[in-house]
Amino acid sequence: MVCIFVSRDTFPEVLYRRLAEVGEVRAYPYGRPAWLTSGIPKEALKRAAAECDAMVVFVGDVVDREVLSNAVNLKIISTVSVGYDHIDVAEARRRGIVVANTPEVLVDATADLAVGLLLALARRIVEGDRLIREGKAYDVWGALMGSDIRGKRAGVVGLGNLGAAIARRLLAFGAEVVYWSRTRKPQVEFALGIKYLPLEELLATSDFVVVSVALTPDTRHLMNWERLSRMKRGAYLVNVSRGPVVDTEALLRALREGVLAGAALDVYEVEPLPHTHELARMPNVVLTPHIGSAALETRAKMAEIAAENVVRFFREGRPLYVVE
């Protein structure tokens, strides 16, 4: 019988029932909320790779070369996420193991959060909330000045499904939207009425920059000091892609030196971000704990698709979504 390992015993029950249609399910006794990004021990992953035909994992579960070196019968790894940088895809491919993910379903939830973070920055919402709670708002009551979005230029870095969804939302707020992407998207440009710019020009002229590229070797530290220092002075940066796309030290420098008016982050180079981190002490920085897809409906659908990827693989030979 097919052995299917699931790295959490706390996903929605429907996931396990669906997987049980094609094999024996072994769920790791995680015992905490399924969506925590804290991974399970590497030894458990190595054992699963050695004993099972399929693995269903989450973003904190690092399936690297060491884990995959134990794979004997492993045929598919299905991750309950759109990102797959926690999996050594090249090594999996070399061993003939299919890697599947859950794209598209989380686009709207993450795009909503991206625009919410931008609004929180522009209108100083989080700062205002903190001042009231600390009894310090009286001197600025009615005068905590922010910035309009209408009429401003918003640059989207990465125009995949997520970037396009963010662009649509920003257009509804009356922003002029421009974009940069590794691959130009003329059909999306035409459909949305947005303009492509070289990355350096986008950064130098945008009032708001929203980063939504996938993490690859080419995009790691895409937003480094050289690029951040060339941003329009007083601009805002929002990152909802992956933490390592933005060089944290360079970002801190840009904030300290007043190059940027503020930043909002949902992802970080080190997760969880320590509460003692300098970013957490800056009043012009908005931080959320990697909750881009954290809507009940979205997360339930992600779990369903992760299970369906495995079921389709064993029944039809190909999952719904393959990481190419």
XYZ file of C-alpha atoms in Angstrom:
324
model
C 0.000 0.000 0.000
C 1.098 3.572 -0.726
C 2.516 5.328 2.356
C 1.693 9.039 2.658
C 3.445 11.136 5.293
C 1.851 14.393 6.495
C 4.023 16.696 8.609
C 1.090 17.927 10.717
C -1.663 16.076 12.587
C -3.642 19.312 12.945
C -4.667 20.114 9.364
C -8.399 20.064 8.501
C -9.704 16.494 8.728
C -10.790 16.567 5.095
C -7.116 16.472 4.069
C -6.480 13.142 5.773
C -9.729 11.609 4.501
C -8.899 12.555 0.939
C -5.377 11.174 1.168
C -6.673 7.935 2.699
C -8.441 7.234 -0.594
C -5.100 6.370 -2.191
C -2.937 5.152 0.673
C -2.092 4.815 4.348
C -1.688 8.203 6.023
C 0.967 8.779 8.664
C 0.586 12.157 10.368
C 3.392 13.551 12.486
C 2.164 14.389 16.041
C 2.728 18.119 15.665
C 0.259 19.042 18.408
C 0.216 22.757 17.566
C -1.755 24.898 15.095
C -1.093 23.421 11.663
C -0.139 26.744 10.131
C 2.776 27.558 12.420
C 5.914 27.848 10.316
C 7.992 26.006 12.920
C 9.098 22.854 11.132
C 9.231 19.322 12.419
C 12.574 17.678 13.320
C 14.840 16.760 10.440
C 15.056 13.171 11.697
C 11.297 12.828 11.220
C 11.586 14.108 7.655
C 14.501 11.764 6.926
C 12.532 8.817 8.271
C 9.505 9.776 6.191
C 11.635 10.110 3.053
C 13.043 6.656 3.684
C 9.738 4.927 4.402
C 7.003 6.663 2.410
C 5.943 7.172 -1.200
C 4.576 10.690 -0.681
C 5.218 13.588 1.689
C 2.876 16.486 2.452
C 4.891 19.265 4.108
C 4.619 22.898 5.153
C 6.970 25.866 4.678
C 8.924 25.283 7.891
C 9.761 21.699 6.932
C 13.168 21.828 5.245
C 13.413 19.017 2.715
C 17.046 19.449 1.700
C 19.634 17.175 0.122
C 20.304 15.454 3.439
C 16.628 14.530 3.775
C 16.335 13.480 0.149
C 19.439 11.286 0.381
C 17.247 8.930 2.418
C 14.532 8.721 -0.234
C 14.065 5.150 -1.359
C 10.506 4.959 -2.655
C 9.583 8.644 -2.426
C 7.755 9.760 -5.556
C 6.099 13.102 -4.712
C 6.471 15.972 -2.262
C 3.391 18.184 -1.960
C 3.896 21.425 -0.063
C 0.981 23.324 1.464
C 2.300 26.627 0.118
C 2.968 28.473 -3.087
C 6.648 28.952 -2.198
C 8.967 25.974 -2.381
C 12.355 27.363 -1.361
C 12.279 25.009 1.662
C 12.595 22.084 -0.759
C 15.716 21.245 -2.770
C 13.779 21.014 -6.021
C 16.869 20.358 -8.151
C 17.874 17.395 -6.007
C 14.310 16.076 -5.984
C 14.160 16.344 -9.760
C 17.499 14.547 -10.067
C 16.046 11.684 -8.057
C 12.863 11.589 -10.139
C 10.703 12.988 -7.330
C 7.862 15.311 -8.329
C 7.401 18.505 -6.315
C 3.896 20.022 -6.180
C 2.621 23.239 -4.595
C -0.564 25.269 -4.086
C -0.368 28.418 -6.227
C -3.167 30.759 -7.307
C -5.582 29.984 -4.449
C -3.781 32.340 -2.056
C -3.359 35.198 -4.532
C -6.366 37.260 -3.417
C -5.705 36.866 0.301
C -2.070 37.909 -0.088
C -2.931 40.807 -2.414
C -5.467 42.057 0.136
C -2.811 41.984 2.836
C -0.287 43.775 0.613
C -2.665 46.674 0.041
C -3.668 46.632 3.706
C -0.023 47.005 4.695
C 0.410 49.832 2.191
C -2.638 51.624 3.631
C -1.391 51.099 7.170
C 1.905 52.733 6.206
C 0.473 55.592 4.172
C -2.134 56.556 6.768
C -0.059 55.623 9.841
C -2.826 53.362 11.120
C -0.684 51.123 13.317
C 1.192 54.090 14.733
C -2.068 55.838 15.587
C -3.422 52.736 17.300
C -0.252 52.447 19.388
C -0.308 56.105 20.415
C -3.892 55.841 21.669
C -3.197 52.662 23.618
C -0.132 54.282 25.210
C -1.990 57.494 26.070
C 0.284 59.537 23.825
C -2.142 60.530 21.070
C -3.510 63.723 22.595
C -0.759 65.995 21.295
C -1.334 64.756 17.728
C -5.115 64.161 17.887
C -6.484 64.911 14.422
C -3.044 65.881 13.140
C -1.273 62.553 12.569
C -0.481 63.243 8.928
C -0.144 60.511 6.359
C -0.128 60.282 2.579
C -2.768 59.800 -0.117
C -2.572 56.865 -2.505
C -4.665 58.505 -5.220
C -2.479 60.215 -7.757
C 0.708 58.567 -6.511
C 2.870 56.142 -8.446
C 2.875 52.578 -7.155
C 5.535 50.236 -8.492
C 4.914 46.480 -8.415
C 8.094 44.402 -8.487
C 7.118 41.041 -9.980
C 3.984 40.738 -12.116
C 2.964 37.151 -11.636
C -0.568 36.302 -10.524
C 0.039 38.000 -7.171
C 1.589 41.114 -8.672
C -1.299 41.489 -11.119
C -3.828 41.136 -8.289
C -2.011 43.812 -6.284
C -1.938 46.082 -9.341
C -5.709 45.740 -9.827
C -6.351 46.749 -6.241
C -4.014 49.734 -6.370
C -5.667 50.957 -9.569
C -8.987 50.948 -7.713
C -7.433 53.382 -5.202
C -6.550 55.774 -8.012
C -2.816 55.105 -8.077
C -0.749 55.169 -11.251
C 0.610 51.614 -11.421
C 3.885 50.670 -13.066
C 5.672 47.338 -12.881
C 8.903 45.480 -13.420
C 9.092 41.745 -13.937
C 11.824 39.400 -15.099
C 9.536 38.555 -17.999
C 7.571 41.403 -19.538
C 3.782 40.826 -19.606
C 2.336 42.827 -22.544
C -1.095 41.173 -22.318
C -1.430 42.091 -18.641
C -0.128 45.595 -19.395
C -2.870 46.033 -21.982
C -5.620 44.481 -19.869
C -4.870 46.594 -16.794
C -3.587 49.714 -18.492
C -0.284 49.685 -16.628
C 3.233 50.424 -17.820
C 6.462 48.418 -17.722
C 9.590 50.186 -16.443
C 13.165 49.009 -15.946
C 13.656 48.193 -12.267
C 15.992 51.120 -11.577
C 13.532 53.606 -13.091
C 10.602 52.093 -11.200
C 12.455 52.404 -7.909
C 13.600 55.963 -8.593
C 10.119 57.244 -9.479
C 7.627 55.269 -7.351
C 6.048 56.597 -4.162
C 5.135 53.052 -3.103
C 6.994 49.864 -4.059
C 5.372 46.486 -3.462
C 7.621 43.430 -3.820
C 5.905 40.258 -5.026
C 8.574 38.214 -6.843
C 9.276 34.552 -6.192
C 12.480 33.738 -4.310
C 15.110 32.321 -6.656
C 18.916 32.567 -6.704
C 18.471 35.582 -9.001
C 16.049 37.421 -6.701
C 17.807 36.774 -3.381
C 18.661 40.260 -2.074
C 17.146 41.770 -5.187
C 16.391 44.760 -2.961
C 19.941 45.430 -1.787
C 21.524 48.696 -0.671
C 22.445 49.671 -4.205
C 18.792 49.501 -5.272
C 17.227 50.758 -2.045
C 19.517 53.787 -2.023
C 18.236 54.714 -5.480
C 14.591 54.718 -4.457
C 12.651 57.947 -4.487
C 13.361 59.724 -1.226
C 10.403 59.405 1.117
C 8.993 56.324 -0.637
C 7.468 53.323 1.136
C 8.439 49.668 0.663
C 6.091 46.693 1.140
C 7.313 43.075 0.958
C 4.865 40.166 0.749
C 7.051 37.832 -1.322
C 9.834 36.073 0.600
C 12.065 37.555 3.267
C 15.441 37.049 1.566
C 14.315 39.093 -1.460
C 15.010 42.165 0.702
C 18.418 42.613 2.318
C 17.469 43.356 5.928
C 20.627 45.277 6.800
C 20.260 47.410 3.684
C 16.628 48.096 4.560
C 17.567 49.165 8.080
C 20.160 51.531 6.657
C 17.631 53.009 4.207
C 15.203 53.622 7.072
C 17.845 55.064 9.410
C 19.151 57.446 6.761
C 15.682 58.610 5.731
C 15.861 57.221 2.200
C 12.565 55.470 2.913
C 9.658 57.014 4.805
C 8.612 53.584 6.015
C 8.334 49.885 5.295
C 5.802 47.110 5.844
C 6.840 43.482 5.938
C 5.015 40.182 6.185
C 8.115 38.055 5.508
C 11.652 38.129 6.887
C 15.101 36.707 6.309
C 14.892 35.105 9.750
C 11.505 33.830 10.873
C 10.084 34.273 13.419
C 11.467 37.800 13.653
C 12.787 38.387 17.223
C 10.722 40.979 19.076
C 14.016 42.636 20.032
C 14.952 43.220 16.373
C 15.646 46.834 15.375
C 12.777 46.714 12.855
C 10.356 46.142 15.726
C 11.513 49.351 17.415
C 10.874 51.609 14.430
C 7.542 53.491 14.527
C 7.466 53.832 10.725
C 7.641 50.068 10.159
C 4.576 47.809 10.090
C 5.193 44.116 10.784
C 2.915 41.097 10.398
C 3.861 37.462 11.176
C 3.813 35.878 7.690
C 0.023 35.946 7.343
C -0.325 36.650 3.614
C -2.500 33.591 3.041
C -3.878 33.412 6.585
C -7.574 33.613 5.817
C -9.628 30.643 6.976
C -11.109 29.995 3.542
C -7.772 30.316 1.764
C -5.843 28.063 4.119
C -8.539 25.379 3.978
C -8.371 25.441 0.183
C -4.569 25.196 0.276
C -4.764 22.051 2.403
C -7.357 20.611 0.040
C -5.177 21.263 -3.019
C -2.077 19.811 -1.339
C -4.001 16.603 -0.734
C -5.479 16.636 -4.235
C -1.972 16.934 -5.709
C -1.072 13.605 -4.114
C -4.349 11.906 -5.047
C -4.111 12.998 -8.690
C -0.495 11.860 -8.848
C -1.286 8.297 -7.799
C -4.511 8.076 -9.786
C -3.610 9.955 -12.948
C 0.178 10.229 -12.894
C 0.330 14.020 -12.480
C -0.637 16.405 -9.659
C -2.765 19.489 -10.179
C 0.235 21.805 -9.838
C 3.825 20.792 -10.601
C 6.871 22.884 -9.737
C 8.675 22.931 -13.066
